[in-house]
Coordinates of C-alpha atoms and ligand atoms in Angstrom, one line a residue:
X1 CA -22.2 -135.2 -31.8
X2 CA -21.6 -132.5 -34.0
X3 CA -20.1 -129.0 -32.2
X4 CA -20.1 -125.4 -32.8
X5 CA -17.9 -122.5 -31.4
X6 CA -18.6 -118.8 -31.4
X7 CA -15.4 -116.3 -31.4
X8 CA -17.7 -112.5 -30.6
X9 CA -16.4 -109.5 -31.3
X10 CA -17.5 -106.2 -30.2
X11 CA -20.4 -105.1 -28.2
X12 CA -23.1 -106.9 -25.8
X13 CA -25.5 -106.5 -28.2
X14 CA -23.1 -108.7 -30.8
X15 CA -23.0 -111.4 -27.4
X16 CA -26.7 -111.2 -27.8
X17 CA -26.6 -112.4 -31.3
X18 CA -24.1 -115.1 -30.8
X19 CA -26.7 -116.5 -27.7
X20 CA -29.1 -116.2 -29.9
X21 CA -27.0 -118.4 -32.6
X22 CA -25.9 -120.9 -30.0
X23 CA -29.4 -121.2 -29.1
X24 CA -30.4 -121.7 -32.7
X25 CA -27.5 -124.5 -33.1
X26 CA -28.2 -126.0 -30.0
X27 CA -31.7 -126.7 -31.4
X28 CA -30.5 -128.7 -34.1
X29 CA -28.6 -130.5 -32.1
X30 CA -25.3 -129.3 -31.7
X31 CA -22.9 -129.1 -28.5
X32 CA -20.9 -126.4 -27.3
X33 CA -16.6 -127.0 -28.5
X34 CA -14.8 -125.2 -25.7
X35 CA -11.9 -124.9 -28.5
X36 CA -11.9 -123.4 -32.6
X37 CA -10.0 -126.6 -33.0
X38 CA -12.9 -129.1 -31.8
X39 CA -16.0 -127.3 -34.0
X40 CA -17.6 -128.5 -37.0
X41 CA -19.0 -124.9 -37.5
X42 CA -17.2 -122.3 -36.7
X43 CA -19.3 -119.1 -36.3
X44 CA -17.2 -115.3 -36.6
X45 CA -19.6 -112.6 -35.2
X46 CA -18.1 -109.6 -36.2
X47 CA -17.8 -105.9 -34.9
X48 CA -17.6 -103.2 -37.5
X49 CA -17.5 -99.8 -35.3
X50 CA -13.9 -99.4 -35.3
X51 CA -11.2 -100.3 -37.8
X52 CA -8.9 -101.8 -35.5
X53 CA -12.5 -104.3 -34.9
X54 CA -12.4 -105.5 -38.2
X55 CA -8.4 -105.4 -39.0
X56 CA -8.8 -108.4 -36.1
X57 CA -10.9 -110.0 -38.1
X58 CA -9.0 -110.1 -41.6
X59 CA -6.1 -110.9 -39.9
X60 CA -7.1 -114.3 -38.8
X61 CA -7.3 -115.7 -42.5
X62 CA -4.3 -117.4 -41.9
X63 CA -5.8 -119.1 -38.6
X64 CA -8.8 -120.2 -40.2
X65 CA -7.1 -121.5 -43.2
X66 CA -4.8 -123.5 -41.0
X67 CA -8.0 -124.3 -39.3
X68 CA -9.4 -126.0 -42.4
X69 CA -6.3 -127.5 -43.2
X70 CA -6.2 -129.7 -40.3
X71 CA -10.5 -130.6 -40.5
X72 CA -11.4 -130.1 -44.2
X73 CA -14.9 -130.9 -43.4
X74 CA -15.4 -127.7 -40.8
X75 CA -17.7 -125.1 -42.4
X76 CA -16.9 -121.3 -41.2
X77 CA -19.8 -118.7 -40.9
X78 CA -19.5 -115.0 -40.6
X79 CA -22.0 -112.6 -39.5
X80 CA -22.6 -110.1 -37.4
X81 CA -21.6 -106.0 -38.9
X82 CA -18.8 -106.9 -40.9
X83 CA -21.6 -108.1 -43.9
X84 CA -21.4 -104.5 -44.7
X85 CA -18.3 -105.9 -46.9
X86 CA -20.3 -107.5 -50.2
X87 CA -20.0 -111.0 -50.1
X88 CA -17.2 -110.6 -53.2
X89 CA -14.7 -108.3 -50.9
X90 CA -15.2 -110.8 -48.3
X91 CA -14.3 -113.9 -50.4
X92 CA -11.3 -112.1 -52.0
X93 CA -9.9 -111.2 -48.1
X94 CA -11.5 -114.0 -46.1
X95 CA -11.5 -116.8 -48.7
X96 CA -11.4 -119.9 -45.8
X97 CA -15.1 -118.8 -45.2
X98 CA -17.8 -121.0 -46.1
X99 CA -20.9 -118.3 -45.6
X100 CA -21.1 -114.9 -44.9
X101 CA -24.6 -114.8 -43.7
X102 CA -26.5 -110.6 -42.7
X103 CA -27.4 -111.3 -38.6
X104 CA -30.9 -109.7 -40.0
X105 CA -30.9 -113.4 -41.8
X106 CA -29.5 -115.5 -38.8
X107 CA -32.9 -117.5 -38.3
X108 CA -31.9 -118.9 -41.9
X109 CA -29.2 -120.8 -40.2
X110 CA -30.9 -124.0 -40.4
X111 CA -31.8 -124.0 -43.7
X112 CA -28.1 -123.5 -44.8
X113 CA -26.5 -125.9 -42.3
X114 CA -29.6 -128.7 -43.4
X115 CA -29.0 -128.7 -46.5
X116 CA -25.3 -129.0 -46.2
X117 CA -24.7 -130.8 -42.9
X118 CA -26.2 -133.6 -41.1
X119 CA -28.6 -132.9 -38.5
X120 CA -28.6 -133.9 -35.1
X121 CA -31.5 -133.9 -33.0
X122 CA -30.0 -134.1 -29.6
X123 CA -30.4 -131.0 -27.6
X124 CA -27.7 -130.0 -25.1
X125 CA -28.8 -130.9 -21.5
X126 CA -25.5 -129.6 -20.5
X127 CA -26.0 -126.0 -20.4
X128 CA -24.8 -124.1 -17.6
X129 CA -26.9 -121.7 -15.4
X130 CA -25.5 -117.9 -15.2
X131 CA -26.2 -115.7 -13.2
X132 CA -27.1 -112.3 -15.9
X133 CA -28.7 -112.6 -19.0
X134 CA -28.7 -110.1 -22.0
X135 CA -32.4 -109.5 -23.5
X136 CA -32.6 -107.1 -26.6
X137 CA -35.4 -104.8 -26.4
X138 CA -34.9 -103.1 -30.0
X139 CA -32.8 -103.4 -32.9
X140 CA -31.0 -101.3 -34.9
X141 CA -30.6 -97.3 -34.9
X142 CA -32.7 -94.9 -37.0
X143 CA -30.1 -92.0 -35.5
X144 CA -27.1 -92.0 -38.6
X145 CA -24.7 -90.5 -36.0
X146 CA -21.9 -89.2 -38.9
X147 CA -19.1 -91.7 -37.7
X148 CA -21.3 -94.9 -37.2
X149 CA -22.0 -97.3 -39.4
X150 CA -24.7 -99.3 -37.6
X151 CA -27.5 -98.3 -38.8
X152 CA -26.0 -99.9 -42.8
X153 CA -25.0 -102.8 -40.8
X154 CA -28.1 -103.5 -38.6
X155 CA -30.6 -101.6 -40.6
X156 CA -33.4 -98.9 -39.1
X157 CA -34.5 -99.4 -35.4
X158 CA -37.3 -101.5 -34.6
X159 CA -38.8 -101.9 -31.2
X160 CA -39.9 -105.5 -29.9
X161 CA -43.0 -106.0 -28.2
X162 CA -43.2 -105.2 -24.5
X163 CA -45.4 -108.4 -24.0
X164 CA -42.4 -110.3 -25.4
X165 CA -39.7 -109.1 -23.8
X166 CA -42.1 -109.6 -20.1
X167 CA -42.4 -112.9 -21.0
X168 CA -38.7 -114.0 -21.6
X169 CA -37.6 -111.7 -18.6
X170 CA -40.1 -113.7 -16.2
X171 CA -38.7 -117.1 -17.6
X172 CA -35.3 -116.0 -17.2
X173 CA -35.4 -115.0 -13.4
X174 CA -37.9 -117.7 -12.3
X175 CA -36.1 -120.1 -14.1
X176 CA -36.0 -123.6 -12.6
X177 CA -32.5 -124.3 -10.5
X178 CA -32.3 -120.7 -9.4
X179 CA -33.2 -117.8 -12.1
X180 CA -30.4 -115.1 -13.3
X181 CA -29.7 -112.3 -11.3
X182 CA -29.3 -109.7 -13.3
X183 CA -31.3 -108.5 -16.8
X184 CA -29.6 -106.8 -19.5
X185 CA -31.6 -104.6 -21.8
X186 CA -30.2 -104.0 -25.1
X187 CA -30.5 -101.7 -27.5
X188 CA -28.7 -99.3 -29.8
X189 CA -30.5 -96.5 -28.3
X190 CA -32.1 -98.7 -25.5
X191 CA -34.1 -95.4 -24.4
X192 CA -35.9 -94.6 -27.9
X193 CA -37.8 -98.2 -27.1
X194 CA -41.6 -97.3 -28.4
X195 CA -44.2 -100.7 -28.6
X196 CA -47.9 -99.5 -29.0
X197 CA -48.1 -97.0 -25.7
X198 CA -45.2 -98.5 -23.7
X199 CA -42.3 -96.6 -23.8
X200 CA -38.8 -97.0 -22.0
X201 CA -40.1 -95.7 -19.0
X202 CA -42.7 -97.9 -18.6
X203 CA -41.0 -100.9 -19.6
X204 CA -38.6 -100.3 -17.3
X205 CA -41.6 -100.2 -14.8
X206 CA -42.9 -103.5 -15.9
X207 CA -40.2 -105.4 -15.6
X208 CA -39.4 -104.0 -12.3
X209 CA -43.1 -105.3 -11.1
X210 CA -41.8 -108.9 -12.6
X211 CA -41.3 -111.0 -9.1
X212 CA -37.8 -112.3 -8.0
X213 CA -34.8 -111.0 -6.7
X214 CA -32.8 -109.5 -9.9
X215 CA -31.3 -106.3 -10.6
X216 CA -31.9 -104.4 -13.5
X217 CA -29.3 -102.8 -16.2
X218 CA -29.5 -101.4 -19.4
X219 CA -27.1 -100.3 -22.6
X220 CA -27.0 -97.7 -24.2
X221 CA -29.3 -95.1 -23.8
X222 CA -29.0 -91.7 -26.2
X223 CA -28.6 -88.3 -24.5
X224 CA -31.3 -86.9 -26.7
X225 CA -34.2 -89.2 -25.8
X226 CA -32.9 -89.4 -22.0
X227 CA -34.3 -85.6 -21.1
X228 CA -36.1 -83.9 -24.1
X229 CA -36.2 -80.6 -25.0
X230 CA -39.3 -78.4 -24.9
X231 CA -37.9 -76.8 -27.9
X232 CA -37.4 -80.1 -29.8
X233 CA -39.8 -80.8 -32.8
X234 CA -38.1 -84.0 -32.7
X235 CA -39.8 -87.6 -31.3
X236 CA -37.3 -87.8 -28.9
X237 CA -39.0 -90.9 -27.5
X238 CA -39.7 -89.7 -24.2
X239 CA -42.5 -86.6 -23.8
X240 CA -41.2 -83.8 -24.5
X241 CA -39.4 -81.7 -21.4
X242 CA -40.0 -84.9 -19.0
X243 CA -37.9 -86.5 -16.9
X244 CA -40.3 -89.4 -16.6
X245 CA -37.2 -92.3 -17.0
X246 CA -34.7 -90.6 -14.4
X247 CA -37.8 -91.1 -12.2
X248 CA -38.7 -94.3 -13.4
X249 CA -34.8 -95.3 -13.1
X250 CA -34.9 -93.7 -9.0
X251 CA -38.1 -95.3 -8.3
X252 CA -37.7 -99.1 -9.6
X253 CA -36.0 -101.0 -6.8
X254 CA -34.7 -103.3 -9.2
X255 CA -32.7 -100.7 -11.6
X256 CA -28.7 -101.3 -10.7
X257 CA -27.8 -97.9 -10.3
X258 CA -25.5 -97.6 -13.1
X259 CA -25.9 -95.6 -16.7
X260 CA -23.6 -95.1 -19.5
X261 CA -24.4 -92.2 -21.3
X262 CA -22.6 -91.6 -24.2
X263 CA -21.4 -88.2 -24.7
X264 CA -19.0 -88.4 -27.7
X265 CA -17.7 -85.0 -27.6
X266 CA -17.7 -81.9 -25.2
X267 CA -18.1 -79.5 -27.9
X268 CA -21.2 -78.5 -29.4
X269 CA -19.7 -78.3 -32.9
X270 CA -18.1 -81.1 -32.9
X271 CA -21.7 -83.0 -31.7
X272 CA -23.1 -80.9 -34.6
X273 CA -20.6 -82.5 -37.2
X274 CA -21.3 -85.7 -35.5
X275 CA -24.9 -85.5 -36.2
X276 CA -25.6 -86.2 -32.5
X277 CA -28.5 -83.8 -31.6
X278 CA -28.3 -82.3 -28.1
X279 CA -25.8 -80.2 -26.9
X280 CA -23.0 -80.4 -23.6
X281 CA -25.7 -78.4 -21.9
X282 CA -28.1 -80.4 -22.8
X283 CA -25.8 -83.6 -21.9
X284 CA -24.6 -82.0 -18.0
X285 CA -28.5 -81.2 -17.1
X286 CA -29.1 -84.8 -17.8
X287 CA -26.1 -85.8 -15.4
X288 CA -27.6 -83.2 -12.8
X289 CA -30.7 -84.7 -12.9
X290 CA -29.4 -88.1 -12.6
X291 CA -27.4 -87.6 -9.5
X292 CA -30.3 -85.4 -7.7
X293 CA -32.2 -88.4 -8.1
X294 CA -30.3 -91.1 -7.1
X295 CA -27.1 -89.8 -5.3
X296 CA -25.0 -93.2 -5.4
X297 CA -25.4 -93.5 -8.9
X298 CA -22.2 -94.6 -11.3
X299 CA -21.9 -92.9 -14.4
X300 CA -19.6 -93.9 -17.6
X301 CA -19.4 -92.4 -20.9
X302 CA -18.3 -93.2 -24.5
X303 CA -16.4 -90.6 -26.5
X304 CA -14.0 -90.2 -29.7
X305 CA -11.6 -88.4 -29.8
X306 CA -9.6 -87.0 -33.0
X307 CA -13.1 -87.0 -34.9
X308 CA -12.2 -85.1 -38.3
X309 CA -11.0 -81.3 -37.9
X310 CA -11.2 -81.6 -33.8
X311 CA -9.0 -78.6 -33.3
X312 CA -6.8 -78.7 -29.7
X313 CA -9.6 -76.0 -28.5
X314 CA -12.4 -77.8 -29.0
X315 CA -10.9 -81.1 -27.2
X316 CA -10.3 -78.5 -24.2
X317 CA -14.2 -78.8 -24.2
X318 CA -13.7 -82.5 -24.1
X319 CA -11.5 -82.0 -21.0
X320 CA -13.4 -79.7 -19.1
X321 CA -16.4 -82.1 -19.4
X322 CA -14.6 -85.0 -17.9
X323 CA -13.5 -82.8 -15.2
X324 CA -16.9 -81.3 -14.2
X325 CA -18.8 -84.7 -14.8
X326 CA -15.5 -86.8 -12.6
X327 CA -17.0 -89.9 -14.9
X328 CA -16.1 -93.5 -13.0
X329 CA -15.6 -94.8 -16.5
X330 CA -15.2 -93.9 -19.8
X331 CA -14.3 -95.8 -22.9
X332 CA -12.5 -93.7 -25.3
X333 CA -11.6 -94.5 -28.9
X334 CA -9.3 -92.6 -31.4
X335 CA -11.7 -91.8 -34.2
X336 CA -11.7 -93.9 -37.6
X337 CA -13.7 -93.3 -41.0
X338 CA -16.0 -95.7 -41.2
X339 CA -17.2 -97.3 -44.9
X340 CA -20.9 -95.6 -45.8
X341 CA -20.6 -93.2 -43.2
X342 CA -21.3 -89.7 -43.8
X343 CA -18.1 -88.4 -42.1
X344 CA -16.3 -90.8 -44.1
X345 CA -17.9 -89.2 -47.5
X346 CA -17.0 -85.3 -46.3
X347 CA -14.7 -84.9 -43.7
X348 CA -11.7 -85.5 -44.3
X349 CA -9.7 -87.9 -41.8
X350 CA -6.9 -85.4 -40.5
X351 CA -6.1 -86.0 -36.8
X352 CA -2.7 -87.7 -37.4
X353 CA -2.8 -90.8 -34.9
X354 CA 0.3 -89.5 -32.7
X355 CA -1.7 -86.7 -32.2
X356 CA -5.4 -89.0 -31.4
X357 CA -3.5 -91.2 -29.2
X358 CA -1.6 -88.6 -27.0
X359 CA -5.6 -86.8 -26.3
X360 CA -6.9 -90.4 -25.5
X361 CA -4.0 -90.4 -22.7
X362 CA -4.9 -86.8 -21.9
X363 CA -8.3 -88.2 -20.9
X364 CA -7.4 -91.1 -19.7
X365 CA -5.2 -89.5 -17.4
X366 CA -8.4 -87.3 -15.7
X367 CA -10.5 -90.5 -15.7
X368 CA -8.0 -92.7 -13.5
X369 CA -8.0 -89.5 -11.3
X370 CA -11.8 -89.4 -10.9
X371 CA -12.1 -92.7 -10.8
X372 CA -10.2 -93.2 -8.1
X373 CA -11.8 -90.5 -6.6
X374 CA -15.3 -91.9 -6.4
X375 CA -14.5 -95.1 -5.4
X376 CA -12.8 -93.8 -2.1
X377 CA -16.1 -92.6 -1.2
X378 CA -17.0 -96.0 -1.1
X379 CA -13.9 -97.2 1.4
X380 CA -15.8 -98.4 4.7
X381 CA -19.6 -98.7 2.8
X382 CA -21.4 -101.8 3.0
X383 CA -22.6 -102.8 -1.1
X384 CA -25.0 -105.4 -2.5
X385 CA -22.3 -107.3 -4.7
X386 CA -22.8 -109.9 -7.5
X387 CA -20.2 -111.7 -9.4
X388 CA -18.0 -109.8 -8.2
X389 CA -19.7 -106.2 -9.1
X390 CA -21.3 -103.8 -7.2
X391 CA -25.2 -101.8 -8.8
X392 CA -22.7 -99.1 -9.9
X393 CA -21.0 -102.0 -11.9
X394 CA -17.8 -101.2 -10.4
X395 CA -14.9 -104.5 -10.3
X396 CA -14.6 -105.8 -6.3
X397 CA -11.8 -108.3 -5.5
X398 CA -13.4 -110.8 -2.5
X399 CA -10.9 -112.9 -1.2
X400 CA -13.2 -115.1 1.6
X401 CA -13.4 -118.5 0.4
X402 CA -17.2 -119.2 1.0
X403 CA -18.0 -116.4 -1.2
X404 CA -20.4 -117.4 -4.0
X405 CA -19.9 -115.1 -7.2
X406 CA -23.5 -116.5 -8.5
X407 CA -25.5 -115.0 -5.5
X408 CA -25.8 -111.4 -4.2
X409 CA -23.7 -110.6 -0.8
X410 CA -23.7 -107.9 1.3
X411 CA -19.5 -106.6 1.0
X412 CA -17.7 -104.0 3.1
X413 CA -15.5 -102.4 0.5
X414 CA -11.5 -102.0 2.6
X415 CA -9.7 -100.4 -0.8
X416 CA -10.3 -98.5 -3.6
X417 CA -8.1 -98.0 -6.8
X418 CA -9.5 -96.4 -9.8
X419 CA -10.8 -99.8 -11.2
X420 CA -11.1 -102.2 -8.4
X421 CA -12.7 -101.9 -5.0
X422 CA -11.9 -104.7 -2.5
X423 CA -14.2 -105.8 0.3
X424 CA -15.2 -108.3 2.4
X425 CA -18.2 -110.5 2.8
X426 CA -20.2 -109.4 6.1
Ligands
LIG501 S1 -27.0 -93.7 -31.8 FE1 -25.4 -93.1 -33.2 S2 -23.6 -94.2 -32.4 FE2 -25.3 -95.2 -31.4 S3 -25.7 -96.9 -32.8 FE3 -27.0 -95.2 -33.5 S4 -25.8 -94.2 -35.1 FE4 -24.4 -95.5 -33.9

């Protein structure tokens, strides 16, 4: 039998994609190699939103070359956002790859492979339960954020039908040997979700009413369709001035209470330059709002730091947000221009990387201290756990033996540090 392996780089959305291509191979008959070594395709899925992301990438030419060299007849796919590149760059860089195929094309798999391979029609009865499940809601991002250069590399945003998205939730959790635990929604700007009337909020809603005993996450929502402004003339996806989806989020049993709300910057010009539309005012009301509703609720953030002309002031706003907001998480990346991007065209990339790295440490630095913080609030609490995270998605060690990482457990947490709680099972 013929066998594929996917090497995924990036975000969940990107492990989306590569399910959806193992899916697609699996289909034509093709098993799961557990090593590069033991695939006849080898499939790259590639992340694009950082340099350093793609630098990984080109610097495994050698490996796949060597990879070829030892199985002539393996054919090596990339996709995913690195087909930003036109197909001639790629060649010149990547030249041990067979097909650089857009993830906008991916259904077109097939085709390629049948026409070149031999197919097998022998579908993998192997495949092993898990216990989450990642379910895209939308596609793409209509927002051009100055830095990013998703929406070249996965085009505008389009929404998938509610009706859809019910249906492959329900088959997920009522699956047959025990359905997944945990739902995943995806989306660049999972929050701007809009199918016919149903909006995030209600989707949310919807899936919540779906029977079984699941939690409910989603990544990433945008801080301007999360609370919208009377103000706005913009659609900012939810009506305007509502706070409809922090009530949706408090009310739905299911909803893991967790969010990562990227704020990028604390500085209002800096948001401005980063053509993110709401303001740290804006941002901290959200967060208010969040907390009054649900009290227990873990919050994380995304932010850049060193973003072109950044002065040492206006990081000081960056600081003083992490302080007031005492985040549980953050991930924070030194800024990098981006091909396309609009920030790559006019700003001019002058944060020397000595000087990007030492504020990334800066925050980091708070954020171990908050951290650690709000997770010794949870010394002594007992917390629904599953595989080994609690609804605020926070790490727990669990020594008993008979504990089952697959099932939810009711945990005592004993110990906190800033990224691991330990417990045991009650
Ligand atoms: S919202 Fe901004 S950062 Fe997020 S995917 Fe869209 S353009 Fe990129």
């Amino acid at each position: 039998m013929r066998k594929y392996h996917i090497v995924t780089f990036g975000c969940q959305a990107n492990i989306a994609d590569s399910e959806r291509v193992a899916k697609i191979l699996e289909k034509l008959g093709y098993a799961h190699a557990g090593k590069k070594e033991d695939a006849d395709i080898l499939i790259f899925n590639t992340c694009s939103v950082r340099q350093k992301a793609e630098d990984r990438v080109f610097g495994l030419n050698k490996k796949m070359a060597q990879l070829k060299a030892a199985k002539p007849k393996m054919k090596i796919v990339l996709t995913g956002c690195m087909t930003h590149y036109s197909e001639k760059e790629l060649r010149k860089r990547l030249p041990a790859i067979d097909y650089f195929i857009n993830i906008k094309s991916i259904k077109k798999l097939p085709k390629i492979l049948k026409s070149k391979l031999v197919k097998h029609r022998v579908l993998n009865k192997n495949k092993k339960h898990t216990f989450s499940a990642l379910v895209p809601i939308s596609y793409g991002c209509n927002n051009f954020c100055s830095y990013c250069i998703v929406p070249y590399s996965r085009g505008l945003e389009t929404s998938r039908p509610a009706k859809k998205i019910i249906k492959e939730v329900k088959s997920l959790v009522s699956a047959k040997g025990g359905g997944v635990k945990e739902i995943w929604l995806l989306g660049q700007t999972v929050n701007s979700y809009k199918s016919g009337n149903i909006n995030f909020a209600k989707l949310l809603k919807m899936i919540n009413n779906i029977a079984g005993d699941f939690w409910i996450r989603f990544t990433s929502p945008h801080p301007k369709d999360f609370l919208a402004r009377r103000s706005s003339k913009q659609n900012l996806g939810a009506k305007a001035g509502s706070d409809n989806l922090i009530k949706a989020m408090a009310e739905c049993k299911k909803f893991a209470h967790y969010v990562n709300l990227p704020a990028q910057s604390g500085n209002n010009e800096i948001l401005k330059k980063m053509n993110r539309p709401y303001t740290v005012r804006h941002y901290k009301k959200i967060i208010k709002k969040l907390r009054a509703a649900m009290p227990d609720i873990a919050i994380s953030t995304d932010v850049i730091v060193g973003f072109p002309g950044e002065t040492k002031k206006q990081f000081q706003d960056t600081i003083k947000l992490f302080k007031e907001i005492k985040f549980d998480m953050a991930f924070i990346s030194e800024y990098s221009p981006r091909p396309k991007t609009l920030a790559a065209k006019i700003y001019k990339d002058n944060i020397p990387p000595k000087e990007k790295e030492a504020r990334k440490k800066e925050l980091n630095k708070i954020l171990i201290k908050t951290a650690l913080e709000n997770n010794k609030k949870l010394v002594g609490k007992t917390l629904a756990v599953l595989n080994n995270r609690t609804a605020g998605n926070k790490l727990v060690k669990i020594t008993d033996k008979n504990y089952n990482p697959d099932e939810f457990a009711k945990i005592k947490i004993t110990k906190a540090g800033p990224w691991r709680l330990e417990g045991v099972k009650i």
